[in-house]
């Protein structure tokens, strides 16, 4: 890295230019109709008395909090680190490999991915295992539309999500806080559930780097760490993936990690949460409030043992 010349241009001047280019591409590639239809449809979904099965009626967390209070350990472990350092992340060119137990493995450029499916706005709660939560209007499409493209084999039982490692842009990967690359996983039926999405934007605009640009998994009924940021590889397997958090602390982080107020983290309670921007604590809801939609995925399981 030519540190000298890159330091000569302050980040405040690099970022708007790069962001401008991405935004222009984003607006061109995501069909105009989908974007134009976005706000009215989101509002229709929020009509009083008719909450959508997908979007919450909770008020979105102000954008400034969503982009300045982040967990993205590749860019440092403090909440303010990603907003300060993730502008360096290289998000173009970007390719995603989908492989493993599939009939049609694929390597897709970000441009192809943005054209794959119409973008939808989904307002979801995000509940971090640390006890805070936010409400975020994502722009994205179901994980299922990516997986259908590669034709999963009957033997595929799990989906592994592998995220980017850019040692030259990510100061955090020099430290061993986690095993890099950051890996997350879902069971096949969880990944195919319509609530599970790949987000490419938020608040009607391209995804900020600190929020996981250019592709980020969002699984609203699970703790926030299941939502891997800056995904480069998706692998379908017949064995349960070993995720970065399970490797770092197997007693604290299980494979499922469903939001569950009745199962405490070994070091703290999960019964309540603080919504960023609010003062009083809220009660944490089973499956983060999505029991009606996802509860049946876990019938017959002991959620204390399979936490
Ligand atoms: N690659 C990567 N993805 C990640 C993380 C990370 O450190 N690296 N942190 C996770 C955690 S712990 C949470 S709570 C959410 C936070 O998302 P946000 O910062 O966009 O709100 O991202 C998740 N995805
Ligand atoms: Mo988290």
PDB file of C-alpha atoms in Angstrom, residues 124-126 138 143 195-199 216-221 226-228:
ATOM      1  CA  UNK A 124     -36.011  -5.706  10.473  1.00  0.00           C
ATOM      2  CA  UNK A 125     -34.990  -5.671  14.102  1.00  0.00           C
ATOM      3  CA  UNK A 126     -31.314  -6.536  14.637  1.00  0.00           C
ATOM      4  CA  UNK A 138     -32.581  -2.982   4.503  1.00  0.00           C
ATOM      5  CA  UNK A 143     -30.991 -15.762   0.076  1.00  0.00           C
ATOM      6  CA  UNK A 195     -37.079 -13.803   5.960  1.00  0.00           C
ATOM      7  CA  UNK A 196     -33.369 -14.548   5.339  1.00  0.00           C
ATOM      8  CA  UNK A 197     -32.002 -11.954   2.945  1.00  0.00           C
ATOM      9  CA  UNK A 198     -28.838 -10.739   1.312  1.00  0.00           C
ATOM     10  CA  UNK A 199     -28.716  -6.987   1.929  1.00  0.00           C
ATOM     11  CA  UNK A 216     -24.275  -8.952   3.722  1.00  0.00           C
ATOM     12  CA  UNK A 217     -26.402 -11.715   5.171  1.00  0.00           C
ATOM     13  CA  UNK A 218     -29.354 -10.653   7.370  1.00  0.00           C
ATOM     14  CA  UNK A 219     -31.188 -13.261   9.466  1.00  0.00           C
ATOM     15  CA  UNK A 220     -33.541 -11.257  11.688  1.00  0.00           C
ATOM     16  CA  UNK A 221     -34.611 -14.036  14.103  1.00  0.00           C
ATOM     17  CA  UNK A 226     -25.094 -14.603  12.277  1.00  0.00           C
ATOM     18  CA  UNK A 227     -25.341 -11.799   9.687  1.00  0.00           C
ATOM     19  CA  UNK A 228     -21.902 -12.065   8.067  1.00  0.00           C
TER      20      UNK A 228
END
